[in-house]
PDB file of C-alpha atoms in Angstrom:
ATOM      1  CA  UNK A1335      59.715-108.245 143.835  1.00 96.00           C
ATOM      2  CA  UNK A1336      56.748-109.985 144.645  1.00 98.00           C
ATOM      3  CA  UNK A1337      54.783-111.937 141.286  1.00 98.00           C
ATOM      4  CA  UNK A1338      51.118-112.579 141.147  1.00 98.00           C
ATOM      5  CA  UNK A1339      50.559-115.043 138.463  1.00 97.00           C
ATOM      6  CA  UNK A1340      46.761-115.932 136.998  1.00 97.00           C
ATOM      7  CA  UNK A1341      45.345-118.960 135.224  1.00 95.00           C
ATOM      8  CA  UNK A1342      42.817-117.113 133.623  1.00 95.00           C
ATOM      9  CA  UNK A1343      39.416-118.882 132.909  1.00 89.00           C
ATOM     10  CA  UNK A1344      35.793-118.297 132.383  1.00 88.00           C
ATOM     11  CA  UNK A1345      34.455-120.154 135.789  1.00 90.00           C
ATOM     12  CA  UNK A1346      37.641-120.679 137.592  1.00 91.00           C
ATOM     13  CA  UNK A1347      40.635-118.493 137.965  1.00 95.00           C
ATOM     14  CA  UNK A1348      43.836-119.856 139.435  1.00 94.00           C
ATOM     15  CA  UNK A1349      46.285-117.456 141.644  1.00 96.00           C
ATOM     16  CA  UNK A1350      49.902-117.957 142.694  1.00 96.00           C
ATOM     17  CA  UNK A1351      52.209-115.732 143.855  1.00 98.00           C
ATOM     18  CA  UNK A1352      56.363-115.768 144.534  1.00 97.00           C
ATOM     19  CA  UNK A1353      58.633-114.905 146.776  1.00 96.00           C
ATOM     20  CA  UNK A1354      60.174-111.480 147.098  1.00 96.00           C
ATOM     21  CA  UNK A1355      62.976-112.755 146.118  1.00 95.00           C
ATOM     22  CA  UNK A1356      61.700-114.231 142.676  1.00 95.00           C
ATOM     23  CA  UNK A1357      62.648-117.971 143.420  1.00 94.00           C
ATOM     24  CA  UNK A1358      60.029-120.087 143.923  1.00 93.00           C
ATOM     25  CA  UNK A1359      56.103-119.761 143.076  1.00 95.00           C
ATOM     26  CA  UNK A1360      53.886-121.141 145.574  1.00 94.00           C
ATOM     27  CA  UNK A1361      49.829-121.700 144.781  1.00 92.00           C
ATOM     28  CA  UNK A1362      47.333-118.457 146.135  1.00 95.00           C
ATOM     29  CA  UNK A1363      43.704-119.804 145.745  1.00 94.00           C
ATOM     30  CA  UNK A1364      41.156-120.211 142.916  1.00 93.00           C
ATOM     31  CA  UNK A1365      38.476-117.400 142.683  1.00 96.00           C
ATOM     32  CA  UNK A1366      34.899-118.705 141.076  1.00 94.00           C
ATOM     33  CA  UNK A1367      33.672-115.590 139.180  1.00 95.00           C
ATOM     34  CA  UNK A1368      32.318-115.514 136.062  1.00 95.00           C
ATOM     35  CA  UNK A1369      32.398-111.682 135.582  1.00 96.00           C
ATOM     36  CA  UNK A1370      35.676-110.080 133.919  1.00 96.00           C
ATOM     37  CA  UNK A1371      34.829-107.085 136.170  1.00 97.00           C
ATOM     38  CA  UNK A1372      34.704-108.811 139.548  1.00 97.00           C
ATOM     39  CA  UNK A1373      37.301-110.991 138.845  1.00 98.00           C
ATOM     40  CA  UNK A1374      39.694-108.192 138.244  1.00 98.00           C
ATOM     41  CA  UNK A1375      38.535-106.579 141.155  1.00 98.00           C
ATOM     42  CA  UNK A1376      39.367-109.597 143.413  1.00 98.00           C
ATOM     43  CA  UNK A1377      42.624-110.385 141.848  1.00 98.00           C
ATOM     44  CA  UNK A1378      43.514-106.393 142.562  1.00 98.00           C
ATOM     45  CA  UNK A1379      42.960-107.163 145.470  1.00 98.00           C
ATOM     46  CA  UNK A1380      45.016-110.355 146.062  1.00 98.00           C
ATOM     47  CA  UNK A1381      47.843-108.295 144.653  1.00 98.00           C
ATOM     48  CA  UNK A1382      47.842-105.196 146.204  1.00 97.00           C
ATOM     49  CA  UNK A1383      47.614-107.841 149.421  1.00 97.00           C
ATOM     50  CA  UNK A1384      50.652-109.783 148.609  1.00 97.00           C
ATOM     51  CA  UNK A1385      52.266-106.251 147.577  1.00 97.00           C
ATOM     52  CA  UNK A1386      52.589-107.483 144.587  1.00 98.00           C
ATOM     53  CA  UNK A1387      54.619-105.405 141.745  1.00 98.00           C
ATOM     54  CA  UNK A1388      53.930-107.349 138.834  1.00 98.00           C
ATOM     55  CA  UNK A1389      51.469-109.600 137.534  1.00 98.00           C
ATOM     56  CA  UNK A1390      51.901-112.462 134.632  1.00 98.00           C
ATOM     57  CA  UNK A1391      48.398-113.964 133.161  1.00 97.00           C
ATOM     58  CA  UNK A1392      48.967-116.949 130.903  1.00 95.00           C
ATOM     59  CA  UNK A1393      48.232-116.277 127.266  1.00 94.00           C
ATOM     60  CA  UNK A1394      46.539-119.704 125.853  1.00 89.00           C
ATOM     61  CA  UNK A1395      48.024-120.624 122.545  1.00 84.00           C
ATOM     62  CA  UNK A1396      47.243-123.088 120.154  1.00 78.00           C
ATOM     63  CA  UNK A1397      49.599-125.983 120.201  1.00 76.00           C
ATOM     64  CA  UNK A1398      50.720-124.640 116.415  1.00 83.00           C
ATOM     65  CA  UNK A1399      51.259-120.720 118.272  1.00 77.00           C
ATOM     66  CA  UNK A1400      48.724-119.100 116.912  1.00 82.00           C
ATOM     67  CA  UNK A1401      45.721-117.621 119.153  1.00 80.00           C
ATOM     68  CA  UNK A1402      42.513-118.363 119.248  1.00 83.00           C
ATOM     69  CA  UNK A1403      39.348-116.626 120.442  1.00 88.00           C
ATOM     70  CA  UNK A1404      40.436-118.048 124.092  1.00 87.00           C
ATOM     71  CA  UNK A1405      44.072-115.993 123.557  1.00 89.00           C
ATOM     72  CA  UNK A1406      41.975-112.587 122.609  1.00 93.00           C
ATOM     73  CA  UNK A1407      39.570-112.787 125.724  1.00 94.00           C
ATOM     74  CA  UNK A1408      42.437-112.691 127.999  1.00 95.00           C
ATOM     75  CA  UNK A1409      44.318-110.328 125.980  1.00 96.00           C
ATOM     76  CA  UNK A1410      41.299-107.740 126.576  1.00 96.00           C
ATOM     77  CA  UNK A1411      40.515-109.200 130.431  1.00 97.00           C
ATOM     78  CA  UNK A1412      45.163-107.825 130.279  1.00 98.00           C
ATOM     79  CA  UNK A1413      43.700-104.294 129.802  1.00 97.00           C
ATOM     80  CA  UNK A1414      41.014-104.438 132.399  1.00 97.00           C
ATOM     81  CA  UNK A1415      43.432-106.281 135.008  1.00 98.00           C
ATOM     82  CA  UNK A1416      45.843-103.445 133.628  1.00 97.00           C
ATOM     83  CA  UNK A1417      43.332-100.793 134.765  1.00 97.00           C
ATOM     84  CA  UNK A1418      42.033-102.283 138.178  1.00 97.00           C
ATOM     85  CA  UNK A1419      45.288-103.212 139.965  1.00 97.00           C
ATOM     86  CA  UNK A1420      47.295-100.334 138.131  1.00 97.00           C
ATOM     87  CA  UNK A1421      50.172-102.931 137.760  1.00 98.00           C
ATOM     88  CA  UNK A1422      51.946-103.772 134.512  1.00 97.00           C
ATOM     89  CA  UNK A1423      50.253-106.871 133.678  1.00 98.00           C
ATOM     90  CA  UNK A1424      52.657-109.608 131.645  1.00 97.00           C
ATOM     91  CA  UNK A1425      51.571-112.068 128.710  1.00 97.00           C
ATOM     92  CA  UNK A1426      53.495-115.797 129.460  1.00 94.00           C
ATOM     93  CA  UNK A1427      52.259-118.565 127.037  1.00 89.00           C
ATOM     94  CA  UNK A1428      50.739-121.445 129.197  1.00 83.00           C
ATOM     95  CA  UNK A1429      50.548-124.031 126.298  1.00 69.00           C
ATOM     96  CA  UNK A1430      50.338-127.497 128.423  1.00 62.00           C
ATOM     97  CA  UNK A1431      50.215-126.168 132.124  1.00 64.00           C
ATOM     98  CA  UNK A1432      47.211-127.687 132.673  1.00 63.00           C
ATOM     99  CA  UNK A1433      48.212-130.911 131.067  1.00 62.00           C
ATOM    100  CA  UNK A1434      51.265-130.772 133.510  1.00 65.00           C
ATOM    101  CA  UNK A1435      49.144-129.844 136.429  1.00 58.00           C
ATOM    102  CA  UNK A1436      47.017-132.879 135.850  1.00 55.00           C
ATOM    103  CA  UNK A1437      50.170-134.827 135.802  1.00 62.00           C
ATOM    104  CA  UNK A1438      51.921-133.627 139.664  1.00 57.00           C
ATOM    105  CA  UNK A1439      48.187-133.738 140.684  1.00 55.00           C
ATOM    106  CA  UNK A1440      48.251-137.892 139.409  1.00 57.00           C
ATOM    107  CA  UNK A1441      51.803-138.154 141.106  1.00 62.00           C
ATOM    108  CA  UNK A1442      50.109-136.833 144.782  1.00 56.00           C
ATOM    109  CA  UNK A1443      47.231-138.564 144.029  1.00 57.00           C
ATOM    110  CA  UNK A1444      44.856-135.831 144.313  1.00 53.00           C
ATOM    111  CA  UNK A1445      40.996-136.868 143.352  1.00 57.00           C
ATOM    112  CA  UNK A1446      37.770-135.379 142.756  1.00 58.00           C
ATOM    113  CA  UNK A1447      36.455-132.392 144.099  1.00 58.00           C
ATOM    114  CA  UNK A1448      40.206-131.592 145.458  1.00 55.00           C
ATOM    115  CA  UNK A1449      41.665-131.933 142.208  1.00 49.00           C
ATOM    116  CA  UNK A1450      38.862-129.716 140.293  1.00 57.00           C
ATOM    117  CA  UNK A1451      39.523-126.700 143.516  1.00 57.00           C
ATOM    118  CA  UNK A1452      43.273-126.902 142.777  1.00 67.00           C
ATOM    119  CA  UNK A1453      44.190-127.317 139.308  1.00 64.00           C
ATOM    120  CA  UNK A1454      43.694-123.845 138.091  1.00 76.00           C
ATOM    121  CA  UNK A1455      46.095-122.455 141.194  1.00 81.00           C
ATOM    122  CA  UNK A1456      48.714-125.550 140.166  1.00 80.00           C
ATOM    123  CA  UNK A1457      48.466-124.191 136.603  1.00 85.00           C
ATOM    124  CA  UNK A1458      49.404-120.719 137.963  1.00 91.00           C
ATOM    125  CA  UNK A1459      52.216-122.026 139.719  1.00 91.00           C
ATOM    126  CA  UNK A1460      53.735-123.431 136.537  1.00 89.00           C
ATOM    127  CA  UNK A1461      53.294-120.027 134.608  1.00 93.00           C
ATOM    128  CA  UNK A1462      54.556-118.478 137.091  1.00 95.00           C
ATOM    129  CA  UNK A1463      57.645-120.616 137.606  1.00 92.00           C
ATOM    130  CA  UNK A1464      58.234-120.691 134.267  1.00 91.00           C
ATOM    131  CA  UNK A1465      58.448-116.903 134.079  1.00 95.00           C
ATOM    132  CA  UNK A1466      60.617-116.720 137.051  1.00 96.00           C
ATOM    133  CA  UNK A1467      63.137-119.103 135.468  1.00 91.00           C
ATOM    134  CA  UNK A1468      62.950-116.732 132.286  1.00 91.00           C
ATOM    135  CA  UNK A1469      63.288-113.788 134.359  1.00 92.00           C
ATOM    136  CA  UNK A1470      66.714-115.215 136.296  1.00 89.00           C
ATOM    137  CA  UNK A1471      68.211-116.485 132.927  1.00 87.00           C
ATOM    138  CA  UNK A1472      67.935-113.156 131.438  1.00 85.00           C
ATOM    139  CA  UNK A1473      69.785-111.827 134.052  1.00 71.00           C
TER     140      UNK A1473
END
């Protein structure tokens, strides 16, 4: 099954989606939308697309696991995604994917402008990954 993953966020929203064969997560795009609405409508879209049967959005914890008001705005943007794509929309804590994004985005040496357009879709790739290696080990 195909995986749409989101890096939720309240300018930029990262996408990345997987392989039908749930191995490896590859980067979509980021969408600059401020409004929940729209948003959900365009990443909808990008799913039903991609024929996408599942969507993850990364829950942002606290480093000590407990959520913030940043956790509870995407858990109700979950229930308007939910609504709008009609797909079962998945919770995956993203404590320090952007942190680790910064880090392959040092290692290629990606600057500026470049790095501020990608980092959200590089964060989406690692909650994405991340759930994909979940979902194999629970196999």
């Amino acid at each position: 099954m195909v995986i749409l993953a989101v890096d939720y966020g309240k300018v930029r929203t990262g996408l990345a989606v997987s392989d039908p064969g749930e191995r490896l997560a590859s980067p979509v795009c980021v969408i600059e939308e401020r409004n929940s609405q729209r948003l959900a409508e365009k990443i909808a879209r990008h799913a039903e697309e991609r024929k996408a049967g599942q969507i993850v959005l990364g829950l942002p914890r606290n480093m000590d696991g407990s959520e913030g008001e940043s956790a509870q705005n995407v858990r109700n943007f979950q229930q308007l995604l939910q609504e709008e794509s009609g797909l079962d929309v998945v919770l995956r804590d993203e404590r320090g994917t952007t942190i680790t994004a910064h880090g392959y985005l040092n290692v290629t040496n990606t600057r500026g402008k470049k790095r501020k357009s990608t980092i959200d879709s590089v964060a989406a790739v690692i909650i994405l990954q991340d759930y994909l290696d979940y979902r194999r080990n629970q196999r």
